[in-house]
XYZ file of C-alpha atoms in Angstrom:
320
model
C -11.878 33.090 -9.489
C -14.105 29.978 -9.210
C -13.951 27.457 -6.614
C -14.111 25.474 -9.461
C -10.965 26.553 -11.289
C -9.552 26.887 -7.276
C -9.880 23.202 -7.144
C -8.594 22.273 -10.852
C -5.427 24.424 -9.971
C -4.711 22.993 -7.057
C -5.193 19.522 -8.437
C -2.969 20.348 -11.235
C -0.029 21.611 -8.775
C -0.327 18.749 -6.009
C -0.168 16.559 -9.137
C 3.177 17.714 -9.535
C 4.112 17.503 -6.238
C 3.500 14.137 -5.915
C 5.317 13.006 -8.629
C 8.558 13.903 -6.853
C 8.523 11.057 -4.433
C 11.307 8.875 -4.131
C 10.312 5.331 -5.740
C 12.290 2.250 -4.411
C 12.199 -1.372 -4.874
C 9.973 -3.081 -2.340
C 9.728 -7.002 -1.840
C 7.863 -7.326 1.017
C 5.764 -5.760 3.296
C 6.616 -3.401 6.263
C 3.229 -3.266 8.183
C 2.405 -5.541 10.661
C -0.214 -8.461 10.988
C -0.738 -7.744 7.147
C -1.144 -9.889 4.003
C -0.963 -7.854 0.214
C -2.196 -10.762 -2.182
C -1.018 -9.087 -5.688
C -2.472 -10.300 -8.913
C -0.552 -10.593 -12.228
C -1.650 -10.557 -16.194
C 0.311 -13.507 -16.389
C 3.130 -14.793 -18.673
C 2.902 -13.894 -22.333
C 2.527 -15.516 -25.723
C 3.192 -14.539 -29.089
C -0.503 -14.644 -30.751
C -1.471 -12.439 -33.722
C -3.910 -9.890 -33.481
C -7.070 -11.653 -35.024
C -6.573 -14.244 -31.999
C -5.953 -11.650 -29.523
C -9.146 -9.660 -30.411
C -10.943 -13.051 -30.217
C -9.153 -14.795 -27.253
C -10.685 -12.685 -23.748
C -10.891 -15.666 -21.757
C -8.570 -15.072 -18.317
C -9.461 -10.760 -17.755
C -13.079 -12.188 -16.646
C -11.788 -13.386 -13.635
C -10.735 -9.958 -12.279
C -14.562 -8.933 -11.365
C -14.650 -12.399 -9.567
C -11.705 -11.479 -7.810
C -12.674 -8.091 -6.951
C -15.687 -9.283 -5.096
C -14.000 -12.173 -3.375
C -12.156 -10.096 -1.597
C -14.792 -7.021 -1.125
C -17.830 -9.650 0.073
C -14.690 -10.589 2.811
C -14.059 -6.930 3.364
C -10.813 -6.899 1.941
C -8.272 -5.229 -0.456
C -6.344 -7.060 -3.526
C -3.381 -5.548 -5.592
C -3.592 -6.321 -9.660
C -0.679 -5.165 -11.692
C -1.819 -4.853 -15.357
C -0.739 -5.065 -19.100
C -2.066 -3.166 -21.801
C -2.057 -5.923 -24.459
C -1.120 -9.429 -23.099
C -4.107 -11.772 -23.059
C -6.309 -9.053 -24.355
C -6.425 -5.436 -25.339
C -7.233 -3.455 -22.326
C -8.853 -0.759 -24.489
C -11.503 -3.367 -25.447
C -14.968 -2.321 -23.655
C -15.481 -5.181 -21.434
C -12.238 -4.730 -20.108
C -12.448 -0.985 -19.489
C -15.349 -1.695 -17.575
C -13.817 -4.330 -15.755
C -10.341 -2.506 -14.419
C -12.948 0.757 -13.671
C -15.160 -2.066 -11.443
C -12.223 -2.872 -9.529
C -10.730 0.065 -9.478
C -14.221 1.288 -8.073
C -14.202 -1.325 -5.379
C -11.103 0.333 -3.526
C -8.143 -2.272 -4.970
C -5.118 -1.341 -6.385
C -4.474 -0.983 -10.168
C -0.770 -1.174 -10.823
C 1.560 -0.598 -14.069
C 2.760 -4.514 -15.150
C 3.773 -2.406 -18.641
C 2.044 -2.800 -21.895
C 2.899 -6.093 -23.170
C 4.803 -8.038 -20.847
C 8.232 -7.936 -22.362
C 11.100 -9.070 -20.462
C 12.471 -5.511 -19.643
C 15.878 -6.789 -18.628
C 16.262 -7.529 -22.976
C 15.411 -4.369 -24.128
C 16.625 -0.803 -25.059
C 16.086 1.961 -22.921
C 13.477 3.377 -25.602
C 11.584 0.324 -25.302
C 11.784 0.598 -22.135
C 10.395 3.681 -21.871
C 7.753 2.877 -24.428
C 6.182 -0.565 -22.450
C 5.958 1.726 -19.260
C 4.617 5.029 -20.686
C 1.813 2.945 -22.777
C 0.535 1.427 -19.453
C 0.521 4.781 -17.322
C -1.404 6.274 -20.625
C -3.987 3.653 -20.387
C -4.281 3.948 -16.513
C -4.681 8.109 -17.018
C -7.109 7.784 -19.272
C -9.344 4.956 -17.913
C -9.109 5.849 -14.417
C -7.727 8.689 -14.086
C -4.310 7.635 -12.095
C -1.021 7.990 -12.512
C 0.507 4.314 -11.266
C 3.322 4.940 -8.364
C 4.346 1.104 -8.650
C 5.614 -0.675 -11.639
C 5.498 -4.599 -11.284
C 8.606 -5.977 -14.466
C 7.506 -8.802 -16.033
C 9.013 -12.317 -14.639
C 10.393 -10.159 -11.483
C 13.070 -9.195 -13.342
C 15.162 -5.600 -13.447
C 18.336 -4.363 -13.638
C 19.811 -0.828 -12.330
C 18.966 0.805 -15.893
C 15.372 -0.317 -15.299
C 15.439 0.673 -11.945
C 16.603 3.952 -12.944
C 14.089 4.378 -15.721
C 11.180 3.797 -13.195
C 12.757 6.033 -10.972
C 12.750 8.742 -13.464
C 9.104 7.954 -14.262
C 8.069 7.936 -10.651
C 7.359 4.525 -10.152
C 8.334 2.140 -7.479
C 9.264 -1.779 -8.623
C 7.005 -4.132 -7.536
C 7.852 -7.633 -6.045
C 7.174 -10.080 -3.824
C 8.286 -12.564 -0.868
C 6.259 -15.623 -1.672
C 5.133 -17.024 -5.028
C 2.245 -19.132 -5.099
C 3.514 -20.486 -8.970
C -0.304 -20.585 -9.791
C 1.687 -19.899 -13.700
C 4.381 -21.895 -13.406
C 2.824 -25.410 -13.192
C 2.258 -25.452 -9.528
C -1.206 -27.723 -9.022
C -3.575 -26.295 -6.370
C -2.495 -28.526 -3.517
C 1.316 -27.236 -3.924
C 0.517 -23.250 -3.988
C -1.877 -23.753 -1.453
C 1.016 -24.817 0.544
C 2.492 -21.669 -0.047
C -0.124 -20.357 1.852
C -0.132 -22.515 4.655
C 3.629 -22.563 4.769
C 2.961 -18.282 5.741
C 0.073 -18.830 8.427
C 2.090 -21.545 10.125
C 5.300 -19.818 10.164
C 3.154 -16.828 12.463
C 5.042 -14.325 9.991
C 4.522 -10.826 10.362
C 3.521 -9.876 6.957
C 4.050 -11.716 3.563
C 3.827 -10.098 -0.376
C 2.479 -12.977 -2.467
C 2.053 -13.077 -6.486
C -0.529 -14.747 -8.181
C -2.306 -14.939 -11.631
C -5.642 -13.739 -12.488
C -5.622 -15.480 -15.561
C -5.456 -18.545 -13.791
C -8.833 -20.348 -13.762
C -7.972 -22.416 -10.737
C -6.719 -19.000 -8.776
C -10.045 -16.891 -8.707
C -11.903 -20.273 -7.888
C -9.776 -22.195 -5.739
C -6.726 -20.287 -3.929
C -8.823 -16.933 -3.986
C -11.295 -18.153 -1.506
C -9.154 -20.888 -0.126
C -6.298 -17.611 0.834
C -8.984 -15.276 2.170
C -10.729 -17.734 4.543
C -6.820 -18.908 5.806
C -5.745 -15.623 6.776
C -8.535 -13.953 8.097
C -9.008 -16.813 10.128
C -5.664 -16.248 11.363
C -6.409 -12.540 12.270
C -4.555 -11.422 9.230
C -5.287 -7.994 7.411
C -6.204 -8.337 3.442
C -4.459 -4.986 2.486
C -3.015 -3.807 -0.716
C 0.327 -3.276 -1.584
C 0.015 0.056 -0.974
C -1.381 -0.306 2.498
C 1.020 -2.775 3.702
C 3.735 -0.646 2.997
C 2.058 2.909 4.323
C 2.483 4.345 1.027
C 0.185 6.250 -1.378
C -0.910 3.673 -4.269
C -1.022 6.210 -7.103
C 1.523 9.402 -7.878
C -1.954 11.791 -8.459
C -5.482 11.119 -8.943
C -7.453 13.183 -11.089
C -10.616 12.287 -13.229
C -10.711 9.397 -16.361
C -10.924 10.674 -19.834
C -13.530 10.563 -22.520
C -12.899 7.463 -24.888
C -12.130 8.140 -28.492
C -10.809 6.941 -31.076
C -6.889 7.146 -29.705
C -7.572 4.142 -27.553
C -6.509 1.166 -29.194
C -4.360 -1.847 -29.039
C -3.939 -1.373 -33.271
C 0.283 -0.616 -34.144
C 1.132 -1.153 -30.912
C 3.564 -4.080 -29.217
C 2.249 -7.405 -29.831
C 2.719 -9.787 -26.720
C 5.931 -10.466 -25.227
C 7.042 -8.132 -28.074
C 8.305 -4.179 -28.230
C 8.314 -1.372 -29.801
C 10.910 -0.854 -33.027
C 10.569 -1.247 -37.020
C 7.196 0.042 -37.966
C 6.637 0.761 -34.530
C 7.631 3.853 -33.061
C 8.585 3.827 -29.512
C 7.056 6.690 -27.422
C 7.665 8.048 -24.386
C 6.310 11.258 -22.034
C 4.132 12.204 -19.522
C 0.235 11.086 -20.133
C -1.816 14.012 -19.868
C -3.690 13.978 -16.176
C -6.710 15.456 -16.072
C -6.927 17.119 -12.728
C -10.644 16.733 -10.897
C -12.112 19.977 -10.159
C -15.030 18.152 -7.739
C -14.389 14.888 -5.166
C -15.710 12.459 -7.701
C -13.355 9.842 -5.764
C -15.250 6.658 -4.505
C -17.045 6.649 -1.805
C -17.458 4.207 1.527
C -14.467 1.975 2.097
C -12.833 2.472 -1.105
C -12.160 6.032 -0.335
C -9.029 4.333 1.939
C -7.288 3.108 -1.222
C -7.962 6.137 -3.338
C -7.936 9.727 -1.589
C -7.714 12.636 -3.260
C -4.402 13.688 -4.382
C -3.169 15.971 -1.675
C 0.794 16.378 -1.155
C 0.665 14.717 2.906
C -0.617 11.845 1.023
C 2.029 11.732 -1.156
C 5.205 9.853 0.082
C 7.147 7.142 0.046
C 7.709 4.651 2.624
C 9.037 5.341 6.128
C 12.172 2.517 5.421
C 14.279 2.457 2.329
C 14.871 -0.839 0.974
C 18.307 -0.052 -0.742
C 19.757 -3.900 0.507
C 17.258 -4.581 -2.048
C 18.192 -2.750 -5.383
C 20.180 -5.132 -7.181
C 23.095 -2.846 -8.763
């Protein structure tokens, strides 16, 4: 036998392994003297397709955000959709969640179109997670271990759902409302409000796809907290928890990734679409083609000690 095929079998089994850990519902962070700033699609809107293949303004701001926070030395969270504000199968945004991804930040699950979750059928359920993981298996290689609902919202079939899927639900302690209409002087209160108050840790949401986020409370955020000795961790890190269920190696593209008959924003799956649901195929590395220098932190192989969940369960949390 191979080292080669060694390696691909064990990949393939720890795979499994890790997929048996016991997601929970975390909204806030357990480490100390760390800060997870986490990184949304944004809100939806109903646009047809010919303006969503045309509209790709807010995804550029992820590579700007990525190196904000690696030039610092830091780590960001961003929880993605499949098709919100663009389709993520487009090539300028594969490139772009691979160039983060790359750079050692987390890539979360924020499902594929940004439905509210809380108004739809388990099968479309089931459908707006699996079409996220399949995107994040095949462009990275990952299967996602946290699942951010849209608006924040769940309910104890959701939280069940993600369960069965493996995934831990996402919040967060502080909300800059970078989305909501805050202006720039009011979330960067938000901000302030956390360094002043000396708080252990904090879990804060923003937008990527807000202009005035990547070029004003990005840099303004990083230069407050580290200035206060703070950490600039993922979600992940802050909680001491692995950021992805396994880790094997990105697919080949072809002609199976598109945005085409899927969920429109804000939309799901029903009439002439078909809801789907599974496991995406993970195909298990059978060489460490992982990244290398400090990303290797935020994505180490998939071995089963890596593969836990967090030392406190949050169950005051789970709303029943």
């Amino acid at each position: 036998m191979t080292l080669a095929l060694i390696l691909s079998l064990l990949n393939a089994a720890v795979a499994i392994f890790c997929m048996g850990h016991t997601p929970q519902v975390y909204d806030s962070c357990i480490k100390v003297n760390d800060i997870a700033l986490t990184f949304d699609d944004g809100s939806n809107f109903e646009i047809s397709n010919a303006l969503l293949t045309a509209y790709k303004g807010p995804w550029i701001h992820l590579r700007n955000i990525s190196d904000q926070f690696t030039i610092a030395g830091g780590r960001a969270t961003f929880f993605l959709n499949g098709k919100n504000f663009d389709c993520i199968y487009n090539s300028d945004r594969i490139s772009d969640v691979k160039y983060a991804y790359a750079a050692g930040h987390m890539i979360g699950s924020h499902t594929w179109s940004h439905s509210d979750l809380t108004s739809l059928t388990t099968p479309q359920i089931q459908d707006a997670m699996f079409r996220m993981e399949e995107a994040l298996v095949r462009i990275l290689g990952v299967m996602p271990a946290f699942m951010r609902p849209p608006f924040g919202d769940y309910n104890s079939n959701i939280q069940s759902i993600a369960a069965s899927r493996g995934q831990s639900l996402a919040l967060w302690d502080w909300d800059t409302g970078d989305a909501d209409g805050n202006t720039t002087a009011e979330s960067e209160a938000v901000y302030n409000d956390v360094a002043d108050a000396q708080l252990k840790n904090a879990l804060i949401l923003e937008h990527e796809t807000e202009e005035t986020t990547y070029s004003t409370l990005v840099p303004f955020a990083i230069k407050l907290f580290q200035g206060k000795g703070y950490n600039l961790v993922t979600m992940a890190q802050c909680l001491g928890v692995d950021p992805y269920q396994a880790v094997g190696v990105p697919h080949q593209q072809d002609p199976s990734w598109t945005c085409d008959g899927t969920p429109n924003p804000g939309a799901a799956c029903g009439g002439s679409i078909t809801c789907e649901t599974g496991t995406p195929t993970l195909l298990p590395a059978t060489s460490m083609t992982m990244p290398t220098g400090p990303a290797t932190d935020m994505h180490p192989p998939a071995r089963a000690s890596e593969c836990r969940a967090a030392p406190v369960l949050r169950d005051q949390y789970w709303k029943q």
